Short mmCIF file of C-alpha atoms in Angstrom, two decimals:
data_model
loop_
_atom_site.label_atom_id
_atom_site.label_comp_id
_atom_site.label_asym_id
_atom_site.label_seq_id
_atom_site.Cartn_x
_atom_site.Cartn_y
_atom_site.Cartn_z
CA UNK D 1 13.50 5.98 -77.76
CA UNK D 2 11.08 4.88 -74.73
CA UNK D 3 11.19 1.35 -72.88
CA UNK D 4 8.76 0.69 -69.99
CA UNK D 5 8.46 -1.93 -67.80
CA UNK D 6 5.93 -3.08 -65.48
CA UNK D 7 7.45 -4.84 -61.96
CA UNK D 8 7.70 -8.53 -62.34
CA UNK D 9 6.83 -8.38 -66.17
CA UNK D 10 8.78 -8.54 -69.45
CA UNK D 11 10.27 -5.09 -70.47
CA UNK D 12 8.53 -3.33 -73.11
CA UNK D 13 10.44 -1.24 -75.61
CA UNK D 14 8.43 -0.61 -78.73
CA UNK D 15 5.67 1.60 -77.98
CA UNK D 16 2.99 2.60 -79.88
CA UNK D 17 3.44 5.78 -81.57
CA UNK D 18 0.50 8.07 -81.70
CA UNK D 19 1.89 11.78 -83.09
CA UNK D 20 5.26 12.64 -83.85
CA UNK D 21 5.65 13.71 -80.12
CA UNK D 22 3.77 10.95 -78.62
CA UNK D 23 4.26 7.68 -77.54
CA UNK D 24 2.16 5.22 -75.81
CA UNK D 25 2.33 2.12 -74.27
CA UNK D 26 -0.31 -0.75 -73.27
CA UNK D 27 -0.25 -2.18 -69.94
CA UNK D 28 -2.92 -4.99 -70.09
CA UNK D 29 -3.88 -6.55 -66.92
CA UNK D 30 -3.11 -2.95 -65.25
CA UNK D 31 -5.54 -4.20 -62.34
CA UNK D 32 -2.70 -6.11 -61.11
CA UNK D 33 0.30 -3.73 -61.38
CA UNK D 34 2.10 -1.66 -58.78
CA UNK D 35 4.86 -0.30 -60.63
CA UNK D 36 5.98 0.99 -63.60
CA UNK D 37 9.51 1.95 -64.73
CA UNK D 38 9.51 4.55 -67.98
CA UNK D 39 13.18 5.18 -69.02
CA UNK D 40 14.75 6.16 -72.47
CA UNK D 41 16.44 3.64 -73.99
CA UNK D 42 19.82 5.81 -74.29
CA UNK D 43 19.93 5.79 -78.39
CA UNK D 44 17.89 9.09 -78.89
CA UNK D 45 18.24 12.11 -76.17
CA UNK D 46 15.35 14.53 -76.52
CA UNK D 47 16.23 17.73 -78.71
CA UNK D 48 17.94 20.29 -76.91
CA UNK D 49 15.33 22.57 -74.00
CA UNK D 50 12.48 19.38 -74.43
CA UNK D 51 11.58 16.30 -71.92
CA UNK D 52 8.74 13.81 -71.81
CA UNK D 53 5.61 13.96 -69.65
CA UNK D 54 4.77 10.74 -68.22
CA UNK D 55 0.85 9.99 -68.46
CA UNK D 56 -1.20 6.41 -66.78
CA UNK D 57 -4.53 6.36 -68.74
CA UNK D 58 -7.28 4.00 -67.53
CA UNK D 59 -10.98 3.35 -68.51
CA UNK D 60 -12.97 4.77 -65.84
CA UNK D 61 -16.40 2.74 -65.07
CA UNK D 62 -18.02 3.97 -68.04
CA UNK D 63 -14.58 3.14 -70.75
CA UNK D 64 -13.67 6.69 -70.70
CA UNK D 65 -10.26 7.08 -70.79
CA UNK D 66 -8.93 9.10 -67.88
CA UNK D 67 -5.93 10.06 -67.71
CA UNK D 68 -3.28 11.21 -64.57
CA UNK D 69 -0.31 13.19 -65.15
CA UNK D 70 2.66 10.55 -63.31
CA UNK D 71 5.95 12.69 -63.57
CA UNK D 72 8.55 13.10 -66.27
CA UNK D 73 11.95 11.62 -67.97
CA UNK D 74 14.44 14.05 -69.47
CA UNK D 75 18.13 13.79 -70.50
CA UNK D 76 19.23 14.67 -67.07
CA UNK D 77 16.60 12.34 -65.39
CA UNK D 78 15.97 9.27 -68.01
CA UNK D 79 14.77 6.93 -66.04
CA UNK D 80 11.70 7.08 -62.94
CA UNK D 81 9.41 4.71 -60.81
CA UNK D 82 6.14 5.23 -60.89
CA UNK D 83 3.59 3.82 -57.98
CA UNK D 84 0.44 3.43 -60.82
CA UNK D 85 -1.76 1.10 -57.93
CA UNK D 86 -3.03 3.98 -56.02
CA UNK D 87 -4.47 6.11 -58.92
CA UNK D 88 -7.12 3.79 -59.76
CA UNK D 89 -9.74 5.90 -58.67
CA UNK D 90 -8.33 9.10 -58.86
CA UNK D 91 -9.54 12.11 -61.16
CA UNK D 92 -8.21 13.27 -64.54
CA UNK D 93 -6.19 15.90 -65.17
CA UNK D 94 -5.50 18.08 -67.86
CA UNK D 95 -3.31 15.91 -70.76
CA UNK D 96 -2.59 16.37 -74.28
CA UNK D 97 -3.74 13.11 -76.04
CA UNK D 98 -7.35 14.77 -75.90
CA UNK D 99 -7.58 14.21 -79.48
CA UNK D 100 -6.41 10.69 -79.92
CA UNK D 101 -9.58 8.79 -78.47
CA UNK D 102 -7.47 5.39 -77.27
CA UNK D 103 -9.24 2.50 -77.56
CA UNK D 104 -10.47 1.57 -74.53
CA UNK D 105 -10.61 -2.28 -73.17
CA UNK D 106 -11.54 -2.87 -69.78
CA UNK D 107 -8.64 -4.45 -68.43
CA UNK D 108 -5.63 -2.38 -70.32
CA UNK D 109 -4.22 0.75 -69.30
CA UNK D 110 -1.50 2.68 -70.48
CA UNK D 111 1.04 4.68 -69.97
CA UNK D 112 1.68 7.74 -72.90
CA UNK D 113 4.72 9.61 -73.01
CA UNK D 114 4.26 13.52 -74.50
CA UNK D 115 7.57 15.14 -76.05
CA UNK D 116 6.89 19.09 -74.78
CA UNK D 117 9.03 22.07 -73.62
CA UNK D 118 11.31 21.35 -70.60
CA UNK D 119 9.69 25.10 -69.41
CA UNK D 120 5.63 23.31 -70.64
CA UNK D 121 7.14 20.38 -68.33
CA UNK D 122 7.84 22.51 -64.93
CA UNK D 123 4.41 24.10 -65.33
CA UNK D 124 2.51 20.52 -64.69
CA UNK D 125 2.02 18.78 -61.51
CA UNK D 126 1.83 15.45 -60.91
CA UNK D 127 -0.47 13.13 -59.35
CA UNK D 128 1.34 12.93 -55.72
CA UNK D 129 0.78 9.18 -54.72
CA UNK D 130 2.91 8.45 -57.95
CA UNK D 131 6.37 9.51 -56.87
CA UNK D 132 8.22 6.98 -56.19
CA UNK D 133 11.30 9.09 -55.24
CA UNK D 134 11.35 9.84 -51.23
CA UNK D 135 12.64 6.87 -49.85
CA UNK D 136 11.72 6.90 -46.57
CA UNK D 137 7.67 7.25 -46.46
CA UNK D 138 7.34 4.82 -49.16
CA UNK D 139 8.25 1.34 -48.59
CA UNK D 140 7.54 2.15 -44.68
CA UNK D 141 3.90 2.95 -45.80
CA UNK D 142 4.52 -0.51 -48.22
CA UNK D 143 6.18 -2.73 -45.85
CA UNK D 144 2.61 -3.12 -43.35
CA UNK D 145 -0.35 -2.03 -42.56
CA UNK D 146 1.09 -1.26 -38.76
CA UNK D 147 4.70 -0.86 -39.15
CA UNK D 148 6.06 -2.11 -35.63
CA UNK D 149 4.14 -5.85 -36.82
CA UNK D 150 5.39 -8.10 -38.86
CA UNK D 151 3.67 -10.46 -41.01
CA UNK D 152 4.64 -14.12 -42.56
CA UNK D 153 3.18 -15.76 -45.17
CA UNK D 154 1.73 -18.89 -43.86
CA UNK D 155 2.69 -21.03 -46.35
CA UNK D 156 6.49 -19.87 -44.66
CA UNK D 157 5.21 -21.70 -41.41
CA UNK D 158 3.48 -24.41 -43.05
CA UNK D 159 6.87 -25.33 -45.15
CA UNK D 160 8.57 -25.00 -41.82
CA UNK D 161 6.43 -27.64 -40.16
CA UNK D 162 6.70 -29.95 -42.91
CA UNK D 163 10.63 -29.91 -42.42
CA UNK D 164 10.37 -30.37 -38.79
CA UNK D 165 7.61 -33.15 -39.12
CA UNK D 166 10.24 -34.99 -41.64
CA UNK D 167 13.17 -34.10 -39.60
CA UNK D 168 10.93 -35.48 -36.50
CA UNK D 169 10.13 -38.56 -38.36
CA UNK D 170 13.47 -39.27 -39.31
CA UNK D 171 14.93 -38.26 -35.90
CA UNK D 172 13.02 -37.73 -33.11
CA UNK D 173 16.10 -35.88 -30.83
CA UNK D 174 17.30 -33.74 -34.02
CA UNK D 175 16.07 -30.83 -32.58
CA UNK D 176 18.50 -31.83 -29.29
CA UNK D 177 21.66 -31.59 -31.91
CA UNK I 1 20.48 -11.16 -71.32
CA UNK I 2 19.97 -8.78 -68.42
CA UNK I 3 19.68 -5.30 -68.00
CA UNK I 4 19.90 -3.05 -64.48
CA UNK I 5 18.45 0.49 -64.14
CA UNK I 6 19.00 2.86 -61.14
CA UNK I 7 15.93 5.20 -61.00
CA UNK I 8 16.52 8.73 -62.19
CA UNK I 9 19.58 7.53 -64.59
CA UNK I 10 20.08 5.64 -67.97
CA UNK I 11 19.35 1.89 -68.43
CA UNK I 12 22.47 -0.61 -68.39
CA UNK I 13 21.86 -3.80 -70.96
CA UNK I 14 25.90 -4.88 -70.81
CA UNK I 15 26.83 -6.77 -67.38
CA UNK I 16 30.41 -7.85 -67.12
CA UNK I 17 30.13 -11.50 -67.73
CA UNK I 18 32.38 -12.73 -64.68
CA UNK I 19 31.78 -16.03 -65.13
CA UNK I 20 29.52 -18.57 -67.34
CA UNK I 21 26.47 -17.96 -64.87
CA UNK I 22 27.70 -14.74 -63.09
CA UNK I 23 26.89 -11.24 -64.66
CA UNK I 24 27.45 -8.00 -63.13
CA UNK I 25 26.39 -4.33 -63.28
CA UNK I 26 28.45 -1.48 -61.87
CA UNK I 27 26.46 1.01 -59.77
CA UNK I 28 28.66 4.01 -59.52
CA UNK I 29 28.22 6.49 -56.88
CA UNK I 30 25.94 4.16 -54.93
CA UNK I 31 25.10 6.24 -51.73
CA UNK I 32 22.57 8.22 -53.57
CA UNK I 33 20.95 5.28 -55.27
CA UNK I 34 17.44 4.24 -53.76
CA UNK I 35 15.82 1.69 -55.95
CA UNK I 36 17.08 -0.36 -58.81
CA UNK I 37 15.40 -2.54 -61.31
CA UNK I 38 16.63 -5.72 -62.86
CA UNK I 39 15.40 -7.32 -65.42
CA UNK I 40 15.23 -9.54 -68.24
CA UNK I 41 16.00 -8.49 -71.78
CA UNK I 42 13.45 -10.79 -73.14
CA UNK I 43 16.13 -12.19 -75.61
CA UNK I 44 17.55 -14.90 -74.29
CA UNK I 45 15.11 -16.68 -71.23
CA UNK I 46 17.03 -18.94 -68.63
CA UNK I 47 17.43 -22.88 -69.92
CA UNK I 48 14.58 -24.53 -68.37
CA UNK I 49 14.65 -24.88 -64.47
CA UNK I 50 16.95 -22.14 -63.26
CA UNK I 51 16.75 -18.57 -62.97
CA UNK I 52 18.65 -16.06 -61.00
CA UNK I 53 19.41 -14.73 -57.80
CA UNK I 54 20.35 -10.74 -57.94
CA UNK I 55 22.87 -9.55 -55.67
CA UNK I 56 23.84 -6.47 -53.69
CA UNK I 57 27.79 -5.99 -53.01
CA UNK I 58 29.29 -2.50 -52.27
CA UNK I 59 32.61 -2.50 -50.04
CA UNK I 60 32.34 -1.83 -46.47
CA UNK I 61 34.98 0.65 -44.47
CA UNK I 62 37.84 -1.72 -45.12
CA UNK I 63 37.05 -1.74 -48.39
CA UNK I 64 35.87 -5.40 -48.68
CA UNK I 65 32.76 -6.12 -50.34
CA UNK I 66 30.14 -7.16 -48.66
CA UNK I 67 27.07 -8.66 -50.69
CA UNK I 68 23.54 -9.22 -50.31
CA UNK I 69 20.74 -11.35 -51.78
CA UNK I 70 18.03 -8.59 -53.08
CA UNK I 71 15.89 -11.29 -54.47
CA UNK I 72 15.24 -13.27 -57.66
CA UNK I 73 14.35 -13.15 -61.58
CA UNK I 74 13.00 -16.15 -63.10
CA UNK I 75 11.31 -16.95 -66.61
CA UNK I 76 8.12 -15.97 -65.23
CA UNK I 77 8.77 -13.22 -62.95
CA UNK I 78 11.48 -11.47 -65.36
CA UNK I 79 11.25 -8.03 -63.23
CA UNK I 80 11.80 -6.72 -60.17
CA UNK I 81 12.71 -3.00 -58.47
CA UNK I 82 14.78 -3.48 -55.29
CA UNK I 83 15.16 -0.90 -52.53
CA UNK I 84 19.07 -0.69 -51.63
CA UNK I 85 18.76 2.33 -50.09
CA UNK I 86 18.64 1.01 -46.54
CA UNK I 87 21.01 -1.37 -47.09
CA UNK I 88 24.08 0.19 -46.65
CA UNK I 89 24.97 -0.96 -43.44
CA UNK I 90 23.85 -4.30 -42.93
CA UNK I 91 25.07 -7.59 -42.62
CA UNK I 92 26.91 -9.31 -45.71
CA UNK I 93 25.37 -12.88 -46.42
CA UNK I 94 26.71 -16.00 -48.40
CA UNK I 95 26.57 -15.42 -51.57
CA UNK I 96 28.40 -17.66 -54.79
CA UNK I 97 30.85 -14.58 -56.35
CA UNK I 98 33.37 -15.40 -53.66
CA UNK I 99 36.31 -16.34 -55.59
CA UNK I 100 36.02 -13.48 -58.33
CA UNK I 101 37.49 -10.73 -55.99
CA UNK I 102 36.02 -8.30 -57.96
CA UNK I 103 38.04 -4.64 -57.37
CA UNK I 104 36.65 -2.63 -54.94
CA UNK I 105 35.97 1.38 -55.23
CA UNK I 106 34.88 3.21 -52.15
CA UNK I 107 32.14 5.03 -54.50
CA UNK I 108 30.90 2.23 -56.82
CA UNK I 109 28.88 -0.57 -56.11
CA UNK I 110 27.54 -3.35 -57.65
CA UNK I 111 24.47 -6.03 -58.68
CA UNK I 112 25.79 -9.58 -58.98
CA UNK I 113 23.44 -12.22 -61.18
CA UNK I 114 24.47 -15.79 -60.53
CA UNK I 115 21.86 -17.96 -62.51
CA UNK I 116 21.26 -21.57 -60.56
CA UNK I 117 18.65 -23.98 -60.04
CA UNK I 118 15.66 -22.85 -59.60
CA UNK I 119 15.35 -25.16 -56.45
CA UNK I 120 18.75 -23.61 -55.34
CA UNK I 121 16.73 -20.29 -55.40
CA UNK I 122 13.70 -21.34 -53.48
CA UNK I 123 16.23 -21.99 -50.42
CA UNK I 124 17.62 -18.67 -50.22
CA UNK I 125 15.90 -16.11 -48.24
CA UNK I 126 16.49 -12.15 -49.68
CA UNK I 127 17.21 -9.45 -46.62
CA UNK I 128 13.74 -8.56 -45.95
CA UNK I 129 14.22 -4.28 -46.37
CA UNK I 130 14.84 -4.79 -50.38
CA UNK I 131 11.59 -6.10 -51.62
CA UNK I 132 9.68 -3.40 -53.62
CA UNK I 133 7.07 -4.35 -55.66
CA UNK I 134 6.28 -7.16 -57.65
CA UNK I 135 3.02 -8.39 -57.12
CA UNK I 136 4.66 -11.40 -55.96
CA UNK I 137 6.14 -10.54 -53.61
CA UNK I 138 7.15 -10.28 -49.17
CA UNK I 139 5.77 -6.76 -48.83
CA UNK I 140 3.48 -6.51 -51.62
CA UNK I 141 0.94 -9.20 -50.67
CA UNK I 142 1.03 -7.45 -47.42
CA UNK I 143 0.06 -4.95 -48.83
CA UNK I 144 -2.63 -6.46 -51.13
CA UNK I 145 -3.73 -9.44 -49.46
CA UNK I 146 -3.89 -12.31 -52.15
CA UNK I 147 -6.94 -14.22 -51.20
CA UNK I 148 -5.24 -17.66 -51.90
CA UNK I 149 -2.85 -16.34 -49.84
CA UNK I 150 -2.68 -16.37 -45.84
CA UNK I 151 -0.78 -14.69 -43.53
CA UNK I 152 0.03 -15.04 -39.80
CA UNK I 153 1.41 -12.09 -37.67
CA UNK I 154 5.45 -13.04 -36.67
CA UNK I 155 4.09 -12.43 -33.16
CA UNK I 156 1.62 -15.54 -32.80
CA UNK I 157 4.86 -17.39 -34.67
CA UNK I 158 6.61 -15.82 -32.19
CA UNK I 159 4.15 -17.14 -28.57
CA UNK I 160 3.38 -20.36 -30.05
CA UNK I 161 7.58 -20.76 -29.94
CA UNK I 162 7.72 -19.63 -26.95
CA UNK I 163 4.63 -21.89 -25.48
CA UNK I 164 6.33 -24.64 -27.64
CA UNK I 165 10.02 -24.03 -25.99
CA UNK I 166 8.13 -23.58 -22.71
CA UNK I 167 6.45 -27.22 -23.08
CA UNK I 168 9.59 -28.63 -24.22
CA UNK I 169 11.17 -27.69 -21.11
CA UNK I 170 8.17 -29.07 -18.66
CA UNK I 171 8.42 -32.46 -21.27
CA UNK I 172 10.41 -33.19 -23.85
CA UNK I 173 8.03 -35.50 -25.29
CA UNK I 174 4.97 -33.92 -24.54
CA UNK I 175 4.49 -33.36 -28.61
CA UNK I 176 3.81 -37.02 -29.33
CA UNK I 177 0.92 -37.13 -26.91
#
């Protein structure tokens, strides 16, 4: 029903399920991720007045599982971005895998999706930093840490110089031409 | 082999196969699309040394189509969300669908997938405004530093040219002294 995918890794669309209306995903190596996409995978809609809450869970300092409410997919909406690299240290909220005591590994994170009432759904509030859907602040805010400088990676200048050097070598008036 | 997801609507896993090594998604009503994610299926990887470049077309006033690279999925990097929200107006670039003439609405746009070399790939350069998020890559080691990684502000790229073009001028071989 659920796929998930984590930027620059291999979709995921077999997640774990944990209740009959829950659904959860690992996301090892979370340290290193920035985004997540959580879409359905367009064989089962929800039943008719339901939608799916979006939760990241990660082990706090002491492995307790905390969990941050991201947003939600529903038949109208199946698909969203989620921005999971600024939640790290946020608080928990309120979340209805209580019960299910994840195991907890250092280094893996997930993401659980909750099958509840479309009207349970526009009671909760997400976590802001995880929208992903005004365009303009984000990738600004993304792009640098001062937006009127740019920045290059040097190994763009140092691949650069080792064409010119060659080019040099080969011709030392190419750059006339 | 591919799949193409525009946030907030259902997942696409059947590109138009246009040609042996060209795939493409349609992206209907395209002006209110912000991000979209490509992305491996995880089925089939790419033979051994290539990957793919992912393209942006979507027809300009005339009704041409004008396309542009986003950026790249490879066996190891099988992801990536691009922003084509800001886009819309920019300059088309070369790109390798030209002789498919693909037909042209004024509302639909689309995401070209030509799979090359991989050493074809590493000689294109993506329009800098689409890169989201992959760890990997433009803005997001700006954003997180990678300590193997350094980077040099474009503006002391920028004064060393112009102290370089200056010195050139005063001697043009003042470089091998």
């Amino acid at each position: 029903m659920f796929g998930c995918l984590v930027a620059g890794r291999l979709v995921q669309a077999a997640p774990q399920q944990v209740a009959e209306d829950k659904f959860v995903f690992d996301l090892p190596d979370y340290e290193n991720i920035n985004h997540v996409v959580v879409f359905m995978l367009g064989t089962i809609p929800f039943p008719d007045g339901m939608g799916g809450s979006v939760y990241f869970c990660y082990p706090d300092q002491t492995g307790m599982a905390v969990w941050q409410l991201l947003g939600f997919v529903t038949n109208e909406k199946p698909s969203a971005i989620f921005k999971i690299s600024g939640l790290k240290s946020g608080k928990g909220s309120q979340h209805p895998f209580g019960a299910m005591n994840l195991p907890q590994t250092p280094t893996v994170a997930q993401i659980g999706i909750s099958v509840e009432l479309l009207e349970n759904l526009a009671q909760q509030t997400p976590v802001a930093s995880a929208a992903v859907s005004s365009v303009d602040s984000f990738t600004e805010a993304q792009m640098t840490p001062n937006p009127s400088e740019a920045f290059i990676p040097a190994n763009v200048v140092l691949k650069w110089y080792e064409n010119f050097q060659r080019r040099l070598t080969q011709n030392p008036l190419f750059w006339k031409t």
